[in-house]
Coordinates of C-alpha atoms and ligand atoms in Angstrom, one line a residue:
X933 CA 72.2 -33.4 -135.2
X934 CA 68.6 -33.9 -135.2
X935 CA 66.5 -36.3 -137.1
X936 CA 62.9 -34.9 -137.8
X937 CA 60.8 -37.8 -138.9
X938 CA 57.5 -35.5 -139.6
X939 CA 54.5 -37.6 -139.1
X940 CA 56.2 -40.2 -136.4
X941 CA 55.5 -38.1 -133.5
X942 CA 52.9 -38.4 -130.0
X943 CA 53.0 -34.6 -129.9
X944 CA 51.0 -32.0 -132.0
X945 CA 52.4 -31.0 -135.9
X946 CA 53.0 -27.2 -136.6
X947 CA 52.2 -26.4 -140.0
X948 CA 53.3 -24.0 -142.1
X949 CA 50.7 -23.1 -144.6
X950 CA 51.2 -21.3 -147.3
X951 CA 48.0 -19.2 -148.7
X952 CA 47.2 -16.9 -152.1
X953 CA 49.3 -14.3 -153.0
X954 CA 46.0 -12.8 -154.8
X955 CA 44.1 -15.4 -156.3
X956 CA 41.8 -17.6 -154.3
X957 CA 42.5 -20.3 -156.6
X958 CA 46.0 -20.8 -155.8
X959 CA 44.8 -22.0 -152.7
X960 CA 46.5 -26.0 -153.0
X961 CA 44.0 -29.0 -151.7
X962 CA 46.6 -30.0 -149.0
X963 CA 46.1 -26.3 -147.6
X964 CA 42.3 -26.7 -147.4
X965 CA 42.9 -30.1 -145.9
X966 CA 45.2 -29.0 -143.2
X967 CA 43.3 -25.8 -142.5
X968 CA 40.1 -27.9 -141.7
X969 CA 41.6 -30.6 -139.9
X970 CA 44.2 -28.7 -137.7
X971 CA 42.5 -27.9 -133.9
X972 CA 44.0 -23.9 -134.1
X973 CA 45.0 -21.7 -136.7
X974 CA 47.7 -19.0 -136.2
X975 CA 47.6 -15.8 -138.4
X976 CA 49.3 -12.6 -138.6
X977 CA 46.1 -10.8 -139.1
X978 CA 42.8 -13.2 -137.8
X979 CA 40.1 -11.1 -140.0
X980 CA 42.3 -11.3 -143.0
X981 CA 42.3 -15.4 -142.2
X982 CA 38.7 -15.5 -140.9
X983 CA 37.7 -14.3 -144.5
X984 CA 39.7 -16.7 -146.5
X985 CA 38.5 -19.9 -144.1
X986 CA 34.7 -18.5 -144.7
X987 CA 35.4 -18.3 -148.3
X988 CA 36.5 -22.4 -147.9
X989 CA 33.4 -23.2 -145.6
X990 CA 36.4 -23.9 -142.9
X991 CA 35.3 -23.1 -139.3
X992 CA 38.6 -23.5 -136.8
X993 CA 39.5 -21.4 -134.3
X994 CA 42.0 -18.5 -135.4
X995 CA 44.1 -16.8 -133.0
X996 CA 46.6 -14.1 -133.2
X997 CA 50.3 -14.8 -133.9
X998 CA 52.4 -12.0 -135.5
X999 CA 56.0 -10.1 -135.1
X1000 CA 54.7 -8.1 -132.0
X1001 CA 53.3 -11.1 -129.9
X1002 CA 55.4 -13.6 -131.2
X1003 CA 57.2 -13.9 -127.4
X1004 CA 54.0 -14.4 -125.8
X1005 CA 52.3 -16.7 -128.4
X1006 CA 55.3 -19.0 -129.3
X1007 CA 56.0 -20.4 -125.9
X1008 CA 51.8 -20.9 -125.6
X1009 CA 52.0 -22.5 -129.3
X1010 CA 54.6 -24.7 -128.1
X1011 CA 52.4 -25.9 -125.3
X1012 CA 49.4 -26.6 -127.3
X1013 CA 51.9 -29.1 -129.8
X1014 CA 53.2 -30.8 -126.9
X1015 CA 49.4 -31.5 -125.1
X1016 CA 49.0 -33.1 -128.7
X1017 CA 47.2 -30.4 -130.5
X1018 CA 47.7 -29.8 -134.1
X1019 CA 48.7 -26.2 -135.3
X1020 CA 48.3 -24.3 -138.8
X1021 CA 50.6 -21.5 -139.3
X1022 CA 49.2 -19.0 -141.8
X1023 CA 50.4 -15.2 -143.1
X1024 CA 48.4 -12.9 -144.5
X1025 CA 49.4 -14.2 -148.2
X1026 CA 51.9 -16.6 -149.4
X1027 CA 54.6 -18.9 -147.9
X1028 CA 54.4 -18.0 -143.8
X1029 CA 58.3 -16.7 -143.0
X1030 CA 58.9 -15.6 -146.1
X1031 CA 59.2 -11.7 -145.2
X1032 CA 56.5 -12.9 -142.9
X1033 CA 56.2 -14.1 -139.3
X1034 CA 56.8 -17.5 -138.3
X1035 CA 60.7 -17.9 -138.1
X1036 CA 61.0 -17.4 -134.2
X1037 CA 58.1 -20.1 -133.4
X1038 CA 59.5 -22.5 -135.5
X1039 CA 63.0 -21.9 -133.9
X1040 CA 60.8 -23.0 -130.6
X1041 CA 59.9 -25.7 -132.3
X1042 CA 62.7 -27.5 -133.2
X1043 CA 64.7 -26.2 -130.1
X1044 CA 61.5 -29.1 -128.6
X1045 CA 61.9 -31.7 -130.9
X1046 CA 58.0 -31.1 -132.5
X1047 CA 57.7 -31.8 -136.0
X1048 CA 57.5 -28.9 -138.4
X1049 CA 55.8 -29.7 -141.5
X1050 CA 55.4 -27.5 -144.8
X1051 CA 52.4 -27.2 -146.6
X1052 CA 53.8 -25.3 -150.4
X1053 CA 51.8 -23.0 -152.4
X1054 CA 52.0 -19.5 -153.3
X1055 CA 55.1 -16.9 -153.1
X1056 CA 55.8 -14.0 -154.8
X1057 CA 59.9 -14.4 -154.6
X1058 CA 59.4 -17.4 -157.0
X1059 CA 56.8 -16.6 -158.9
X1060 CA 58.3 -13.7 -160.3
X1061 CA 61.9 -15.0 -160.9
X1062 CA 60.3 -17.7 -163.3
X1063 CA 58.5 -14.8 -165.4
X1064 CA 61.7 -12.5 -165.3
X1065 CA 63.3 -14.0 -167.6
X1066 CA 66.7 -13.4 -165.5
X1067 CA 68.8 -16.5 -164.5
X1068 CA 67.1 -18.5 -162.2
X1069 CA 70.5 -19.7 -160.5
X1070 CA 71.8 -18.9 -158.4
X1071 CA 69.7 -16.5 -156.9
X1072 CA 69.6 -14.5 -153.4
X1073 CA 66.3 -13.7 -152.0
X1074 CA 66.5 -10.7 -149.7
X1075 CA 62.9 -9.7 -148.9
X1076 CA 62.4 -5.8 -148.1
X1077 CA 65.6 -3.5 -147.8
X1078 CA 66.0 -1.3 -145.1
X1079 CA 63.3 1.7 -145.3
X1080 CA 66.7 3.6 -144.0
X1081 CA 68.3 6.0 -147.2
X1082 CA 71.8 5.0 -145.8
X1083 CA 70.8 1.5 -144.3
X1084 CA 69.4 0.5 -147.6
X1085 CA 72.5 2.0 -149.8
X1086 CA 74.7 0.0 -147.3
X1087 CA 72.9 -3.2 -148.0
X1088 CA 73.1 -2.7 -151.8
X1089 CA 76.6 -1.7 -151.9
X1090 CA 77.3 -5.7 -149.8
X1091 CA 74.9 -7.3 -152.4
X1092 CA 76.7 -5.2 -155.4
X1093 CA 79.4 -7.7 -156.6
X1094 CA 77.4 -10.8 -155.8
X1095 CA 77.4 -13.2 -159.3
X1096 CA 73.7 -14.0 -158.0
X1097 CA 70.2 -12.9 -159.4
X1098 CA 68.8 -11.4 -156.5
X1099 CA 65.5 -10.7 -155.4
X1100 CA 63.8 -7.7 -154.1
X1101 CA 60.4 -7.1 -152.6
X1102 CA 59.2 -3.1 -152.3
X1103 CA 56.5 -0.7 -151.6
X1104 CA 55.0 0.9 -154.2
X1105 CA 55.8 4.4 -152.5
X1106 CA 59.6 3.6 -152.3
X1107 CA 59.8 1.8 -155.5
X1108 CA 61.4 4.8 -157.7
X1109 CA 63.5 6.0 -154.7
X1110 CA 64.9 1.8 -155.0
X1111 CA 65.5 2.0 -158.4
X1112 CA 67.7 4.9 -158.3
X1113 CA 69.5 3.5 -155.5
X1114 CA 70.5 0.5 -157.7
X1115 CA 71.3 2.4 -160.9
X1116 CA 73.6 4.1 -158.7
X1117 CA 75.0 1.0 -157.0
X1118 CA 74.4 -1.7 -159.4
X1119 CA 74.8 0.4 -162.8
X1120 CA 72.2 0.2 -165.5
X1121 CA 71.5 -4.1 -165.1
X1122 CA 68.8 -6.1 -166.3
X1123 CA 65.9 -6.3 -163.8
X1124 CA 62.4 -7.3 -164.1
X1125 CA 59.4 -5.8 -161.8
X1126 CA 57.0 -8.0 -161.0
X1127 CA 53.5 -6.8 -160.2
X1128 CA 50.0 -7.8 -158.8
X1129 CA 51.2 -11.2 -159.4
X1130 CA 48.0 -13.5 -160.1
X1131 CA 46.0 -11.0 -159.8
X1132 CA 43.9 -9.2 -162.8
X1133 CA 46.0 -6.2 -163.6
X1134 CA 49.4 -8.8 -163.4
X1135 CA 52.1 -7.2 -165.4
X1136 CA 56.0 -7.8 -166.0
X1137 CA 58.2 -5.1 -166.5
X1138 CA 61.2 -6.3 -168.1
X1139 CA 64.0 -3.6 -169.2
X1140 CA 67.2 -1.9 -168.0
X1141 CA 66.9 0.0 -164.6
X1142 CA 67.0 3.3 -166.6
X1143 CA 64.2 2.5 -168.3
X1144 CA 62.1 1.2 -166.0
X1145 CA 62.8 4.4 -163.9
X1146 CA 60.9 6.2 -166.7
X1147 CA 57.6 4.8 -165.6
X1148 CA 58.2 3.2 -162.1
X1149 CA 56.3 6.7 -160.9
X1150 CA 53.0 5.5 -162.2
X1151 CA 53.4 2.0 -160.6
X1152 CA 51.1 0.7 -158.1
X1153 CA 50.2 -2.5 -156.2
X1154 CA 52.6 -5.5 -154.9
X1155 CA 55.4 -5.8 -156.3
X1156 CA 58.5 -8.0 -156.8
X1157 CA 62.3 -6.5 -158.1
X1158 CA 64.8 -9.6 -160.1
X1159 CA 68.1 -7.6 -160.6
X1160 CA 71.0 -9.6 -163.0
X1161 CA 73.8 -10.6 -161.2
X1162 CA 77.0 -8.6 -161.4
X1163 CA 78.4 -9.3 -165.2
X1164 CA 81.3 -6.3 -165.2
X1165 CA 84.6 -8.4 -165.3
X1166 CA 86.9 -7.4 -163.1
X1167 CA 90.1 -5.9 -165.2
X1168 CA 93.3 -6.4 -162.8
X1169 CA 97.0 -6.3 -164.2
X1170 CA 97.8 -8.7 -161.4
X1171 CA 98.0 -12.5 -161.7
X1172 CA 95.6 -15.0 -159.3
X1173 CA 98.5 -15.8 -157.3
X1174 CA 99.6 -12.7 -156.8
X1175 CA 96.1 -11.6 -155.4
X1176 CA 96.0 -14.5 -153.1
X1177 CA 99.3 -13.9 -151.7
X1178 CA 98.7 -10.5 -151.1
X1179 CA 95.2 -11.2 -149.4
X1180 CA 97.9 -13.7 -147.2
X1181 CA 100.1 -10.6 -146.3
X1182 CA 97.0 -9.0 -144.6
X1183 CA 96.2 -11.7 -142.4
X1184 CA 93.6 -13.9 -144.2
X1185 CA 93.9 -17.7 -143.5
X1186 CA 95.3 -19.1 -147.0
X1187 CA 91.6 -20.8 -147.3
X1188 CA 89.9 -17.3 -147.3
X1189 CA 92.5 -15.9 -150.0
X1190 CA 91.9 -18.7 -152.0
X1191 CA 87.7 -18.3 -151.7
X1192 CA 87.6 -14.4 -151.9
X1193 CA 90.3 -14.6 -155.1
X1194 CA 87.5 -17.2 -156.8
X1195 CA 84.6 -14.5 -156.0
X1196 CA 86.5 -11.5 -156.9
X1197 CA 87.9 -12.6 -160.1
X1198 CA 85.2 -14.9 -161.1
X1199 CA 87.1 -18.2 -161.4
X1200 CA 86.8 -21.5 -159.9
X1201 CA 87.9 -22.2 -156.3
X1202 CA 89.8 -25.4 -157.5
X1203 CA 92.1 -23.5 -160.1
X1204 CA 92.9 -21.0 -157.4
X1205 CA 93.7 -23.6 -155.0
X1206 CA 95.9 -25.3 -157.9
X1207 CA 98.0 -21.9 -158.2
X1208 CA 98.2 -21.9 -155.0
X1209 CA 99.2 -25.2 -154.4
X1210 CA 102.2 -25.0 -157.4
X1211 CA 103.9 -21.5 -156.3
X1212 CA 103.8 -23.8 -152.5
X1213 CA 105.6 -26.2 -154.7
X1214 CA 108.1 -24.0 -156.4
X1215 CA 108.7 -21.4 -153.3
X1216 CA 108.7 -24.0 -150.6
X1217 CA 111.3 -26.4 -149.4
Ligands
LIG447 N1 55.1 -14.3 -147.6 C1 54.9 -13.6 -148.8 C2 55.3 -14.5 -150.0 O1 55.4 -15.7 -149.8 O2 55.6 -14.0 -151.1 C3 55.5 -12.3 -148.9 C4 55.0 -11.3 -147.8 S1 55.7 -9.8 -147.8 C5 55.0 -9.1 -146.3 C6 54.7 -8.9 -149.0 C7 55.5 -8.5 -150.2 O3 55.6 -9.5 -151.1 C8 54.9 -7.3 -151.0 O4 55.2 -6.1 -150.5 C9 55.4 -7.6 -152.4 O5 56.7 -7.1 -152.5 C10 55.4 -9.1 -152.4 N2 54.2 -9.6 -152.9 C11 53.2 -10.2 -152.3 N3 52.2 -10.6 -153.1 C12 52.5 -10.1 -154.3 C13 51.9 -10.1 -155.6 N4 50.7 -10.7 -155.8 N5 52.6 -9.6 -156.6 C14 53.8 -9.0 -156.5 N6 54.4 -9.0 -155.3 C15 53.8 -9.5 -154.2

């Protein structure tokens, strides 16, 4: 166990800022703050930072850390916290490590006992589940599927039965290629497509996957996919017990039945465990 207690520290701070997904004014105070007050700014793209800082009168130094010098940069960042400087960790829009770099340097981090602080504001994952309309919870974010036909079909088929909202982002070039994917997958669920989020041609697409599919051609910019979870109940002629014995038979630990019977079936854990526990009572002993 480790006990982070964030500003109680002799050694440097990483921050993790999060910057506009679009609109300059989504920028939060405690962003500008930390960007001007930090000794080094880290960004995945330095001119796409250097413009946003000029745009705030903010003058720090910005070096380079993304996904293809993360091994060299995140032992030097690590360095530069323990000699006691302060570090801002930006992306090029949004929350940093959200489909972004930042993950591995913050695994550094931590494995050094330096205090990782976050600094909120803008992400598109969250911005467009409150617009979709779609239960907010629970919800899975999974960033960018696989570019990969058969990687990405793979990964829809694992997220297909999951009673979650879940939460795309996409290219506009692969978006209609996605959507058949799911209609195939998923079936014809609720989604809603988020696009150019805060920015002046913002628009939510709310509708079926079919229909969407009718126009998702035409569609351009950033944007965001919020499927529905998995409604179809699952029709089975067999009782719960019987499912969770039979999952037994094959080897599964009685606590795994029990767990995977809840998923499949859509009932709560405690109820199967109670079935479970009264055909113990009545075939044991
Ligand atoms: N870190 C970012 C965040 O916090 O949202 C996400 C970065 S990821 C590399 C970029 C993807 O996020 C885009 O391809 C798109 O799917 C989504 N995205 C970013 N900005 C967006 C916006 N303004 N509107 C809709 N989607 C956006």
């Amino acid at each position: 166990m480790q006990v982070q207690n964030s500003f109680q520290t002799e050694q440097g701070i990483l921050y993790l800022v999060a910057t506009p997904i679009g609109n300059l004014g989504d920028i939060t105070l405690r962003a500008l703050e930390t960007l001007k007050s930090v000794d080094l700014v880290y960004a995945e793209d330095t001119r796409i930072t250097y413009n946003l800082l000029k745009h705030f009168n903010i003058d720090t130094k910005i070096l380079n850390y993304h996904e293809f010098n993360k091994e060299v940069q995140g032992p030097k960042i690590i360095e530069q916290l323990k000699q006691g400087l302060n570090i801002a960790l930006v992306s090029d829009a949004g929350t940093p490590i959200i489909s972004d770099p930042g993950y591995h340097v913050v695994d550094l981090a931590v494995q050094n006992n330096l205090s990782v602080v976050p600094i909120p504001g803008a992400n598109a994952a969250i911005s467009a589940l409150i617009v979709s309309n779609i239960t907010p919870k629970p919800f899975t974010f999974y960033g960018f599927l696989d570019s990969k036909p058969s990687k990405r079909d793979k990964e829809l088929t694992m997220l297909k039965d999951l009673k979650q909202t879940l939460i795309f982002y996409e290219a506009p070039h692969r978006i209609t290629k996605t959507l058949e994917a799911m209609l195939k997958i998923f079936g014809d669920r609720k989604i809603a497509l988020a696009r150019e989020i805060t920015k002046r041609y913002e628009s939510v697409i709310r509708g079926n996957i079919s229909e969407v599919l009718k126009i998702s051609d035409n569609l351009k910019g950033e944007m965001v996919i919020v499927v529905e979870e998995n409604k179809q109940v699952v029709v089975t002629t067999t009782t719960v017990i019987e499912d969770v014995l039979a999952l037994i038979k094959t080897g599964l630990h009685p606590k795994d039945a029990i767990s995977e019977v809840s998923s499949m079936r859509n009932v709560a854990k405690k109820v199967v465990y109670q079935e479970y526990l009264n055909w113990k009572d009545n075939n044991e002993l």
